[in-house]
PDB file of C-alpha atoms in Angstrom:
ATOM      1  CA  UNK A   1     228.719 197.309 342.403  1.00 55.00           C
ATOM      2  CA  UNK A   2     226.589 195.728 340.170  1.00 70.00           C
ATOM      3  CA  UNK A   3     228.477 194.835 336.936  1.00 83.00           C
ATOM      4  CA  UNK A   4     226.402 196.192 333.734  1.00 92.00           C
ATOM      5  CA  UNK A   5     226.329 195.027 329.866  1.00 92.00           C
ATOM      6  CA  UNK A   6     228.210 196.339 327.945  1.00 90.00           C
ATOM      7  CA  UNK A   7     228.435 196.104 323.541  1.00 90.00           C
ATOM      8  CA  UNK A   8     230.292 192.635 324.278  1.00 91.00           C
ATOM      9  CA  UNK A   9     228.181 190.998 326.681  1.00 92.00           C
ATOM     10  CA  UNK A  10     225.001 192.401 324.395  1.00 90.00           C
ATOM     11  CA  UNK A  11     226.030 190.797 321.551  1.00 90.00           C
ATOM     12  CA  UNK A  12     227.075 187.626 323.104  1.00 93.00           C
ATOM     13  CA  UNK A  13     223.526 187.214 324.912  1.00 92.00           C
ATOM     14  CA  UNK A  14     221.698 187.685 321.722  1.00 89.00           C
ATOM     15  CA  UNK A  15     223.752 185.012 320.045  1.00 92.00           C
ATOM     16  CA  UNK A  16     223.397 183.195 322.531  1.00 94.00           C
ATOM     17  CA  UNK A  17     219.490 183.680 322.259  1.00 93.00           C
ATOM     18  CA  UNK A  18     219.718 183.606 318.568  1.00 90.00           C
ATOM     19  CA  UNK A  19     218.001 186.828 319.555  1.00 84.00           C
ATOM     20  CA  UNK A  20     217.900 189.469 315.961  1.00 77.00           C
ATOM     21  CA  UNK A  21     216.134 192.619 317.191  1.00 69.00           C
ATOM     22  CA  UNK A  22     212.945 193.280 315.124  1.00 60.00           C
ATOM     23  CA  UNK A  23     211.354 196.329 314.284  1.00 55.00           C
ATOM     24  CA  UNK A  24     207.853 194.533 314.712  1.00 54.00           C
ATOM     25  CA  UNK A  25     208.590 194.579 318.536  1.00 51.00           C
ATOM     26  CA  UNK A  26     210.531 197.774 318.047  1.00 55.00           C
ATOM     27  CA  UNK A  27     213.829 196.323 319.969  1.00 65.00           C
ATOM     28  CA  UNK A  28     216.465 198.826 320.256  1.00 82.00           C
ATOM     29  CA  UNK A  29     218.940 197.396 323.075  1.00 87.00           C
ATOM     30  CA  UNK A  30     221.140 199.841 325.240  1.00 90.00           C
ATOM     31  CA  UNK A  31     224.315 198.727 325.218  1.00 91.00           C
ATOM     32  CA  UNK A  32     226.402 201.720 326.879  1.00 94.00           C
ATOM     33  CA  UNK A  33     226.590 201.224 330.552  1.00 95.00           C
ATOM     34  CA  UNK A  34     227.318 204.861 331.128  1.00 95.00           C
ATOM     35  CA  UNK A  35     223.563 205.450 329.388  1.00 96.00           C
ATOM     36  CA  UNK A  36     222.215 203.338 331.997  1.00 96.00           C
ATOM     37  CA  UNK A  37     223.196 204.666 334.845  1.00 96.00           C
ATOM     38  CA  UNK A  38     222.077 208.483 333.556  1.00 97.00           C
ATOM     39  CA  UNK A  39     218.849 206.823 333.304  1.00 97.00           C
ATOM     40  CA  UNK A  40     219.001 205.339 336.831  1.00 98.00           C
ATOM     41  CA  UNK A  41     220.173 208.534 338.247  1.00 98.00           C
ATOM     42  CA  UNK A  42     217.608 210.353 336.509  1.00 97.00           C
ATOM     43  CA  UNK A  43     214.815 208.555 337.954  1.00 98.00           C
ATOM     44  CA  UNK A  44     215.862 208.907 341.165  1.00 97.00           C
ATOM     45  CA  UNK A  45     214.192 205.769 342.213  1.00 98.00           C
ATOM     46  CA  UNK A  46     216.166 203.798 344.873  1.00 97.00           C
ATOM     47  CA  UNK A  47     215.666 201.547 347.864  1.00 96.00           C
ATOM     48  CA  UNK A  48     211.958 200.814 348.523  1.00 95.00           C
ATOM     49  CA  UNK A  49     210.930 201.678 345.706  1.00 98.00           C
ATOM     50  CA  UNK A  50     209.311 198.956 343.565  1.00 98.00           C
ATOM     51  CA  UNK A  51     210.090 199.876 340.028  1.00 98.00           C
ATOM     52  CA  UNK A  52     207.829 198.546 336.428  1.00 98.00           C
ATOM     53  CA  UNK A  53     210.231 198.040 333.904  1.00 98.00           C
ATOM     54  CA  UNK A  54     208.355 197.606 330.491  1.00 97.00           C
ATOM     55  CA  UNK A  55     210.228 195.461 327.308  1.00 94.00           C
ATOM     56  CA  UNK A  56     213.680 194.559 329.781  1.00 95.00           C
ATOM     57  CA  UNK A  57     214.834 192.830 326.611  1.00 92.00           C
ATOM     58  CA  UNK A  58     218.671 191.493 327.588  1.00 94.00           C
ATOM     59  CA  UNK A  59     219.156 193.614 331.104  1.00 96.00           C
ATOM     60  CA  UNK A  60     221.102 196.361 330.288  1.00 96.00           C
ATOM     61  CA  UNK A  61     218.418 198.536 332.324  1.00 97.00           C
ATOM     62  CA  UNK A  62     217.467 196.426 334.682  1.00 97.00           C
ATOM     63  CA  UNK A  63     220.515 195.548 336.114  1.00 97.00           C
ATOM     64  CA  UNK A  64     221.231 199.503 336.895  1.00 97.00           C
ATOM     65  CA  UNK A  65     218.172 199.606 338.529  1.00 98.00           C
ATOM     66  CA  UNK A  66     218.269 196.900 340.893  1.00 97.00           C
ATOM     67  CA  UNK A  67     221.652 198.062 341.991  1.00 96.00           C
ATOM     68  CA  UNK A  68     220.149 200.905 343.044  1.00 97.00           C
ATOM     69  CA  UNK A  69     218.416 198.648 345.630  1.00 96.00           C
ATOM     70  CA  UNK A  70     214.877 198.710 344.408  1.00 98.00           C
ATOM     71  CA  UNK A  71     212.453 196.301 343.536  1.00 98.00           C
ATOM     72  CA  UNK A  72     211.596 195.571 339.646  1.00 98.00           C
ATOM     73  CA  UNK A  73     209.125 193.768 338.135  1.00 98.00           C
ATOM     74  CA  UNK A  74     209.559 193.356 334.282  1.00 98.00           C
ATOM     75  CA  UNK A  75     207.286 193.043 331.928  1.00 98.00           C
ATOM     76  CA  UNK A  76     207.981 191.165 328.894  1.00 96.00           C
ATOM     77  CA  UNK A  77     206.103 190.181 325.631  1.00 93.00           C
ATOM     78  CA  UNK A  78     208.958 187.775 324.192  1.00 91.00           C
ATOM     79  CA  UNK A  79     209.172 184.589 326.019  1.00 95.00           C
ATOM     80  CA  UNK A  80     212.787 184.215 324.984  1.00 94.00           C
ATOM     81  CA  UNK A  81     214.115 186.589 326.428  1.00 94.00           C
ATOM     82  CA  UNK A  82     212.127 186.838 329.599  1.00 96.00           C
ATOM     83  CA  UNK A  83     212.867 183.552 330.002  1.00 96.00           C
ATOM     84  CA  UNK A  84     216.561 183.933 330.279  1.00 97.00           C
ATOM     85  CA  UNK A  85     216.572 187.615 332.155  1.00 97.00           C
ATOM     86  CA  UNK A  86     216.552 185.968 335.333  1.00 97.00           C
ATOM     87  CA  UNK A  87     219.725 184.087 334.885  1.00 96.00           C
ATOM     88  CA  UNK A  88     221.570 187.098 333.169  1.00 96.00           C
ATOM     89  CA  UNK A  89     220.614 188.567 336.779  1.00 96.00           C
ATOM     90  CA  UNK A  90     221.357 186.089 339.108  1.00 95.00           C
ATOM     91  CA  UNK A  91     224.937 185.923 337.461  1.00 93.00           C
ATOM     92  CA  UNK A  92     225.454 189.753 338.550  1.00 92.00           C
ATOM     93  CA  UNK A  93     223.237 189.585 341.481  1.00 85.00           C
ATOM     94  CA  UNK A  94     219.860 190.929 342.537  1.00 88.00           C
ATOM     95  CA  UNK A  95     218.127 188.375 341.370  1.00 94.00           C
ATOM     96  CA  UNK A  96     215.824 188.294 345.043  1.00 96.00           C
ATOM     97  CA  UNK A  97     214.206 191.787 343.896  1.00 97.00           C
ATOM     98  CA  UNK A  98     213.392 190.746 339.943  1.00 98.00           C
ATOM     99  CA  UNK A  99     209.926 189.697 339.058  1.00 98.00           C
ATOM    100  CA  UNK A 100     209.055 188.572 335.344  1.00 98.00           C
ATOM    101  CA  UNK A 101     205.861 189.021 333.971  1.00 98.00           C
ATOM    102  CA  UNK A 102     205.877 187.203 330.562  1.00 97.00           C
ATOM    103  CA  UNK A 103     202.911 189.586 329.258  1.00 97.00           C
ATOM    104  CA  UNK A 104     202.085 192.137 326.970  1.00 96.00           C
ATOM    105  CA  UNK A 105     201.784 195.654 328.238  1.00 97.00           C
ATOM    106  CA  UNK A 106     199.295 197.273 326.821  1.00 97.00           C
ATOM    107  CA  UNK A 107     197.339 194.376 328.196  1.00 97.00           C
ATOM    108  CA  UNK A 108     198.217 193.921 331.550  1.00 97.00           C
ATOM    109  CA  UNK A 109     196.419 194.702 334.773  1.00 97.00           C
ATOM    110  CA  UNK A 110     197.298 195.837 338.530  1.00 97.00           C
ATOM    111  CA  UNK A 111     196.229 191.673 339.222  1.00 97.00           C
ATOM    112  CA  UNK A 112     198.918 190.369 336.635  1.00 97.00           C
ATOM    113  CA  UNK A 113     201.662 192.080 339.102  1.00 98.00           C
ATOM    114  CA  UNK A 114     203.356 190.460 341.853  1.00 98.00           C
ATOM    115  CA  UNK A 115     203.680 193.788 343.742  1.00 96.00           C
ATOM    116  CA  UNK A 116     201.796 197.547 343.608  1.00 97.00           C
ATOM    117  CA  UNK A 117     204.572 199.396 341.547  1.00 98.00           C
ATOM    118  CA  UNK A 118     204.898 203.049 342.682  1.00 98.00           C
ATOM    119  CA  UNK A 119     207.580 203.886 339.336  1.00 98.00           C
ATOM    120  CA  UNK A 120     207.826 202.983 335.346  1.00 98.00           C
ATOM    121  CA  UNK A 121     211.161 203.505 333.965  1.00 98.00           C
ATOM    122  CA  UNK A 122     211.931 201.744 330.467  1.00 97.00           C
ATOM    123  CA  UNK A 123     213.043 202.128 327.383  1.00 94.00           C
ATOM    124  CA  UNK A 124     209.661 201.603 325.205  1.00 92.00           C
ATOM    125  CA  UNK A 125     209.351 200.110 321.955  1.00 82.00           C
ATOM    126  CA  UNK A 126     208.776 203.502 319.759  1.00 79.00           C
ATOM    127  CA  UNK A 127     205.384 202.240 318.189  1.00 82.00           C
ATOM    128  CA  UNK A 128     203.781 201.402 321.557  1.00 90.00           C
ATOM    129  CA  UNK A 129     205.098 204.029 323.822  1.00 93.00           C
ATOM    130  CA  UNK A 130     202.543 206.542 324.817  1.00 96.00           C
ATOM    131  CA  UNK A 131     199.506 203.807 324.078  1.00 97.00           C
ATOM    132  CA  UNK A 132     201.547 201.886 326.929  1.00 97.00           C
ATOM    133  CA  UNK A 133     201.924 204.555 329.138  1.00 97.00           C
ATOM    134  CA  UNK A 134     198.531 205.886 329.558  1.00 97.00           C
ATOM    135  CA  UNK A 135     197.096 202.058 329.965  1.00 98.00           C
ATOM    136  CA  UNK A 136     199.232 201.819 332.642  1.00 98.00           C
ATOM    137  CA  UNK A 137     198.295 205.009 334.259  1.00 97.00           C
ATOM    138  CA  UNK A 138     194.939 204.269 333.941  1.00 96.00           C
ATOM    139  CA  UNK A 139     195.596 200.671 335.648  1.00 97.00           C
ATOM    140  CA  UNK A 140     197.859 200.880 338.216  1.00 97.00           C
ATOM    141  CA  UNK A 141     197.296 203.824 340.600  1.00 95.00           C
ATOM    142  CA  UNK A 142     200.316 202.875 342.539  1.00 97.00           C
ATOM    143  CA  UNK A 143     202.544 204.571 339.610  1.00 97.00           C
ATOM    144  CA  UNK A 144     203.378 208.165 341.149  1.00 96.00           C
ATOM    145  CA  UNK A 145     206.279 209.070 338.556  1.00 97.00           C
ATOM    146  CA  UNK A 146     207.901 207.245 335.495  1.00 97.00           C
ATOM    147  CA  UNK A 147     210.652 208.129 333.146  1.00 98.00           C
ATOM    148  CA  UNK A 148     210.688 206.386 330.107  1.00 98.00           C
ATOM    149  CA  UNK A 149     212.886 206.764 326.730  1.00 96.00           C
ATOM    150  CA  UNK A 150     210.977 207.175 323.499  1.00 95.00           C
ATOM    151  CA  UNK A 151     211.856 208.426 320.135  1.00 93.00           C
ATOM    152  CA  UNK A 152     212.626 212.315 320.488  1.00 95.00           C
ATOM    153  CA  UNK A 153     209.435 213.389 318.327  1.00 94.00           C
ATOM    154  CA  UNK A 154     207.148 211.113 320.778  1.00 95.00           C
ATOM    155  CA  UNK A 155     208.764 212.925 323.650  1.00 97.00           C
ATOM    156  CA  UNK A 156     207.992 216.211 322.227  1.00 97.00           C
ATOM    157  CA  UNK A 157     203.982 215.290 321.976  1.00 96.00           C
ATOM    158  CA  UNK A 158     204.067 213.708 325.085  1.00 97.00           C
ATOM    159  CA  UNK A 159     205.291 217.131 327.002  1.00 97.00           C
ATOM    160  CA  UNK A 160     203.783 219.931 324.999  1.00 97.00           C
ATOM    161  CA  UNK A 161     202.089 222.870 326.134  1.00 96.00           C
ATOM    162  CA  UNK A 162     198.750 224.474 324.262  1.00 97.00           C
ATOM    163  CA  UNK A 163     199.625 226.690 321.421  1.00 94.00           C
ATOM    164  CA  UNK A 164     202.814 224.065 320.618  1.00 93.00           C
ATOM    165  CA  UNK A 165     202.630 222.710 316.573  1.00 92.00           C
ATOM    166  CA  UNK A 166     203.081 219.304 318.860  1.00 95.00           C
ATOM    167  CA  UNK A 167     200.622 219.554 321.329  1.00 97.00           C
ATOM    168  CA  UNK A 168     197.685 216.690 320.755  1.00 96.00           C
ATOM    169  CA  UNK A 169     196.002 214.384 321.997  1.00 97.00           C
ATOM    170  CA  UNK A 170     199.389 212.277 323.669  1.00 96.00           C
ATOM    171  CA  UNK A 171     200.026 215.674 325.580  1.00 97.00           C
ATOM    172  CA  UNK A 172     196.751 216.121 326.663  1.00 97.00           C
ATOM    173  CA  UNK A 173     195.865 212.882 328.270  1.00 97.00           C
ATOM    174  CA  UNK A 174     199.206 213.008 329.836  1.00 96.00           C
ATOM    175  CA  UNK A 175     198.260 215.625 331.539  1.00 96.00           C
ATOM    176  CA  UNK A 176     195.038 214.436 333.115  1.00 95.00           C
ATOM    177  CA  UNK A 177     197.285 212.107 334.863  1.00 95.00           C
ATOM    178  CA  UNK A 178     200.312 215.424 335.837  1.00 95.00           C
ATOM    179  CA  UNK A 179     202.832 216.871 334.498  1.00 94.00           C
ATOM    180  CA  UNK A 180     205.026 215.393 331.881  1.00 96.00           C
ATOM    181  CA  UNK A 181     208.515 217.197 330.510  1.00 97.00           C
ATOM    182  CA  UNK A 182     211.231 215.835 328.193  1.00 97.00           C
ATOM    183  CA  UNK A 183     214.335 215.692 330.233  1.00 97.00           C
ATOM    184  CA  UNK A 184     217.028 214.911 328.099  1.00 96.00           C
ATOM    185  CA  UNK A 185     218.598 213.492 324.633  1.00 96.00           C
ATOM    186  CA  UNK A 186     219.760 209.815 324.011  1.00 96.00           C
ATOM    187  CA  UNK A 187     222.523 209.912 320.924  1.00 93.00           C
ATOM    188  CA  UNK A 188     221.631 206.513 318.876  1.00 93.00           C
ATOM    189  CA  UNK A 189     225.428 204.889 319.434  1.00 92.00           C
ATOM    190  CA  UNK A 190     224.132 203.613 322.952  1.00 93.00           C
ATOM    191  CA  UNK A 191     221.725 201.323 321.360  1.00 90.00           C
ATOM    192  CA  UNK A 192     222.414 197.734 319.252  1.00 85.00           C
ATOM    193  CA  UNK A 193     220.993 197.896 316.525  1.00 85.00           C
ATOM    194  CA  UNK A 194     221.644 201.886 316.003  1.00 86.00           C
ATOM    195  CA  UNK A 195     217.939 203.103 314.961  1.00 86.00           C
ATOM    196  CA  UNK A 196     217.656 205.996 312.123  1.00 86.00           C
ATOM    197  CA  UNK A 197     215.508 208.223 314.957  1.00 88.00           C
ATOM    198  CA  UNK A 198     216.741 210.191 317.722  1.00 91.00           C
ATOM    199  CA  UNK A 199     215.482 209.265 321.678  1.00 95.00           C
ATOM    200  CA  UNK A 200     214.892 211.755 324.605  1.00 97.00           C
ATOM    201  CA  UNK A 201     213.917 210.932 327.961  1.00 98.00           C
ATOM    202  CA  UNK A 202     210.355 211.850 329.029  1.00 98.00           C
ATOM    203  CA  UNK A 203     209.513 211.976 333.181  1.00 98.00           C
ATOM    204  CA  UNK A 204     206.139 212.197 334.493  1.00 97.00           C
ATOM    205  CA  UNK A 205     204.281 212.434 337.967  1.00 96.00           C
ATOM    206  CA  UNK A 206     201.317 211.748 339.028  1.00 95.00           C
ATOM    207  CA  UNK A 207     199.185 214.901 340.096  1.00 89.00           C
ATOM    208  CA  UNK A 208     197.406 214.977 343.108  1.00 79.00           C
ATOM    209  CA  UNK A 209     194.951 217.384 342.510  1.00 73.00           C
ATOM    210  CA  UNK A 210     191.631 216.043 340.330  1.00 69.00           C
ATOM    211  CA  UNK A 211     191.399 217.836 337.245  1.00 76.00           C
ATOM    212  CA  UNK A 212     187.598 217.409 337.227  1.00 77.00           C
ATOM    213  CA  UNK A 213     184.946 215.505 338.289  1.00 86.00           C
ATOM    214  CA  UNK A 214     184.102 214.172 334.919  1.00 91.00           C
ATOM    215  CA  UNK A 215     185.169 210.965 334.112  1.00 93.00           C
ATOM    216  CA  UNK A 216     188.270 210.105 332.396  1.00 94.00           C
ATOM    217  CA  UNK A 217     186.674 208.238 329.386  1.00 95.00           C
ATOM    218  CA  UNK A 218     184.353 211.578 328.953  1.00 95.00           C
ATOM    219  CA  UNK A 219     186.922 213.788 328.607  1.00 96.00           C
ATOM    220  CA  UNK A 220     188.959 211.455 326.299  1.00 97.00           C
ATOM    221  CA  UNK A 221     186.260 211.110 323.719  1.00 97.00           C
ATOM    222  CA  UNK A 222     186.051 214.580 323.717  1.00 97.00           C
ATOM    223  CA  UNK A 223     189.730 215.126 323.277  1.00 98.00           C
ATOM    224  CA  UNK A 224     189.740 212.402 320.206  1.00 97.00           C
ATOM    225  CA  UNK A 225     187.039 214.654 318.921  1.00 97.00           C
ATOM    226  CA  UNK A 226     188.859 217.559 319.111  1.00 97.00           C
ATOM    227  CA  UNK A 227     192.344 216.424 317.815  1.00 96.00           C
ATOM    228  CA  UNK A 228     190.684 214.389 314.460  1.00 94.00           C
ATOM    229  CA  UNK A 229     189.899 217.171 312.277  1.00 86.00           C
ATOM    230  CA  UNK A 230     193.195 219.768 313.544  1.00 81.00           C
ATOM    231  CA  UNK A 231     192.496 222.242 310.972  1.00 84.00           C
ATOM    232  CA  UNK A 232     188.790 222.873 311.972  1.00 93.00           C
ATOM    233  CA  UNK A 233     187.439 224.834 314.653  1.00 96.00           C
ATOM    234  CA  UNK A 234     185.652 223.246 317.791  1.00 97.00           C
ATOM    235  CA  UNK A 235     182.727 223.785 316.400  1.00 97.00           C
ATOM    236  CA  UNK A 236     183.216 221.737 313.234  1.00 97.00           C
ATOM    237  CA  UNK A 237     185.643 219.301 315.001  1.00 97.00           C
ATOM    238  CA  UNK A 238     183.055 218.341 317.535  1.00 97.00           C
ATOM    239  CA  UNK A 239     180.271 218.193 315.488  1.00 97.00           C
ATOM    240  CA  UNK A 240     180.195 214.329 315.153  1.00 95.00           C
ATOM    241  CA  UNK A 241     180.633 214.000 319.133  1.00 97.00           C
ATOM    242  CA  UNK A 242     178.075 216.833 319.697  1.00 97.00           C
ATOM    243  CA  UNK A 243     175.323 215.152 317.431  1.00 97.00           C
ATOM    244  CA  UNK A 244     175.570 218.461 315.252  1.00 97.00           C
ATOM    245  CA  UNK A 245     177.972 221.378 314.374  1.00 97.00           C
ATOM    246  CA  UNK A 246     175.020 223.759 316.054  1.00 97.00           C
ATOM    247  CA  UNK A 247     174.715 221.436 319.506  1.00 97.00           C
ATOM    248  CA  UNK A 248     178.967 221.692 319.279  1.00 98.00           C
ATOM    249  CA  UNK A 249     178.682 225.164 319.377  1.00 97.00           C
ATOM    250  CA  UNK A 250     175.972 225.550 322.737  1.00 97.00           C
ATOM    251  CA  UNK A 251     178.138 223.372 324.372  1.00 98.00           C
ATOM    252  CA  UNK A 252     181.412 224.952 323.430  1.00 98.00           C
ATOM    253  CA  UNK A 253     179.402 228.364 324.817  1.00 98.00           C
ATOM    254  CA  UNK A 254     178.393 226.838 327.933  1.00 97.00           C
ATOM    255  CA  UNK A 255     181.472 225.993 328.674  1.00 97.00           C
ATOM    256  CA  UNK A 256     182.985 229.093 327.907  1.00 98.00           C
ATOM    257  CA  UNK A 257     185.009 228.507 325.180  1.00 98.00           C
ATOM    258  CA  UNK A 258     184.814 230.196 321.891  1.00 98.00           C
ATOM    259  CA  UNK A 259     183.325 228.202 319.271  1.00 97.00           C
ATOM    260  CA  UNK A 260     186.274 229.740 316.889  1.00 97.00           C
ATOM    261  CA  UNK A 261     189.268 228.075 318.914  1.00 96.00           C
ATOM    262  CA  UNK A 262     191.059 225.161 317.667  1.00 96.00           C
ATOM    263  CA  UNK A 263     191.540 222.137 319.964  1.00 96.00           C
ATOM    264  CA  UNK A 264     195.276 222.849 319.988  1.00 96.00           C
ATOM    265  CA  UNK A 265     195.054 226.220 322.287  1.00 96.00           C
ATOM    266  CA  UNK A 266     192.836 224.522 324.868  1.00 97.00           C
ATOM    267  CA  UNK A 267     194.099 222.760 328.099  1.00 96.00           C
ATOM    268  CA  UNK A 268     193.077 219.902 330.052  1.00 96.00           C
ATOM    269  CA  UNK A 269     191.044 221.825 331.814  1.00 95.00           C
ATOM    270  CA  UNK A 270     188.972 223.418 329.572  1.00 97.00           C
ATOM    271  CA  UNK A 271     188.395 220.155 327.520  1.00 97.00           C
ATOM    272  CA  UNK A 272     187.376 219.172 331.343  1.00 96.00           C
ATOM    273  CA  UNK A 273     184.859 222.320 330.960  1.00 96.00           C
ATOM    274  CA  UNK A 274     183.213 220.936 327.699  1.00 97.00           C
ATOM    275  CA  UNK A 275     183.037 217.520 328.719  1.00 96.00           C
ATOM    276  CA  UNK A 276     181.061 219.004 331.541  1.00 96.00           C
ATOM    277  CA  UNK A 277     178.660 220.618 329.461  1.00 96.00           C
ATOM    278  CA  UNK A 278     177.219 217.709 328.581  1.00 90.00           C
ATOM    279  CA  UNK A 279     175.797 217.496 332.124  1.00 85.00           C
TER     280      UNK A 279
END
């Protein structure tokens, strides 16, 4: 078995590292073993699998996923410490299935990968999270599923429903891609240094069925629309993407949606429907 970090060897890497976790980068470091392997278990991924671990920081997560058999390929913006993940691996072994990608995530591209990854399971930096997420659904096709840990509010926008007073534009997005739900709560003593918000784990998978034949960026702009102005009806909301409140409200018509709703009760699909209006 694959030995994990624990508070002890956490500590003693980042001094080693003269490592001081920075909000900036938004470094939060599990240091509870027994957190690491619900995560790992959650995920389900295992053998063949080749798994995109986002902000690896010290380990602690990627060592339980490679004993788990899979492949990982981490991506990591501080050259410190992706410089010395390898070794912190090879000392507890599976250091044959770890790629490091000294890169920044919202940046990188299916080409910057070593391998196709087919599941993202990390713990994200709070102020990046669902940015990073949907750039790399949008890159890498080969992601099917992901689970990643966020801060608990994040989680909630990320897996709302219409009608929810957290339902927006994270949630809707999300759900071009499939279906997102918050899974469970992370208590803040598993992480060095303890942050002041609570963390839930979110887990997604990709859909297979095409939500429309619009394209992606269409629908988006529409969605931004819709979600900038929350207290205004669709009408006024999309004025500025419809080139007037009046053109809004033909399209909103066409589409059949009432030019009274708020963005907040419509799903994917019918922001699908107005984007298609356009047409």
């Amino acid at each position: 078995m694959t030995e994990l970090l624990g508070p002890a060897e956490i500590r003693a890497l980042a001094a080693e590292l003269d490592v001081r976790p920075t909000k900036k980068l938004g470094q939060n470091f599990v240091h509870d073993p027994n957190t690491v392997r619900r995560i790992v278990d959650i995920s389900g991924v295992g053998e063949g699998d080749v798994v995109l671990e986002v902000g690896p920081g010290l380990g602690s997560l990627t060592l339980g996923l490679l004993a788990t058999g899979a492949e990982v390929v981490a991506v990591e913006i501080d050259p410190v410490l992706a410089g010395r993940l390898p070794e912190t691996v090879a000392e507890r072994g599976g250091a044959e299935r770890l790629s490091v990608v000294g890169a920044d995530a919202l940046r990188i591209t299916a080409d910057d990968l070593p391998q196709r990854p087919t599941a993202l399971v990390a713990n994200l930096p709070y102020n990046v999270a669902v940015p990073v997420v949907l750039h790399l659904l949008a890159e890498l096709p080969s992601l099917t599923s992901g689970l990643v840990m966020v801060q608990t509010e994040v989680a909630d926008r990320m897996a709302a429903g219409p009608g929810s007073r957290t339902y927006g534009v994270p949630s809707v997005k999300l759900a071009w891609y499939g279906k997102a739900r918050k899974v469970a709560a992370v208590p803040r003593a598993v992480f060095w240094p303890v942050p002041n918000v609570d963390s839930a784990l979110v887990a997604f998978e990709r859909g297979d069925d095409v939500v429309s034949s619009v394209s992606r960026e269409r629908l988006f702009a529409v969605v931004d629309a819709a979600f900038s102005q929350r207290r205004k009806t669709l009408r006024a909301a999309l004025a500025s993407w419809a080139g007037s409140a009046e053109r809004a409200g033909e399209l909103l018509e066409k589409a059949g949606i009432d030019p009274k709703t708020r963005g907040e009760q419509l799903d994917v699909h019918q922001f699908a429907r107005i984007a298609a209006a356009t047409d």
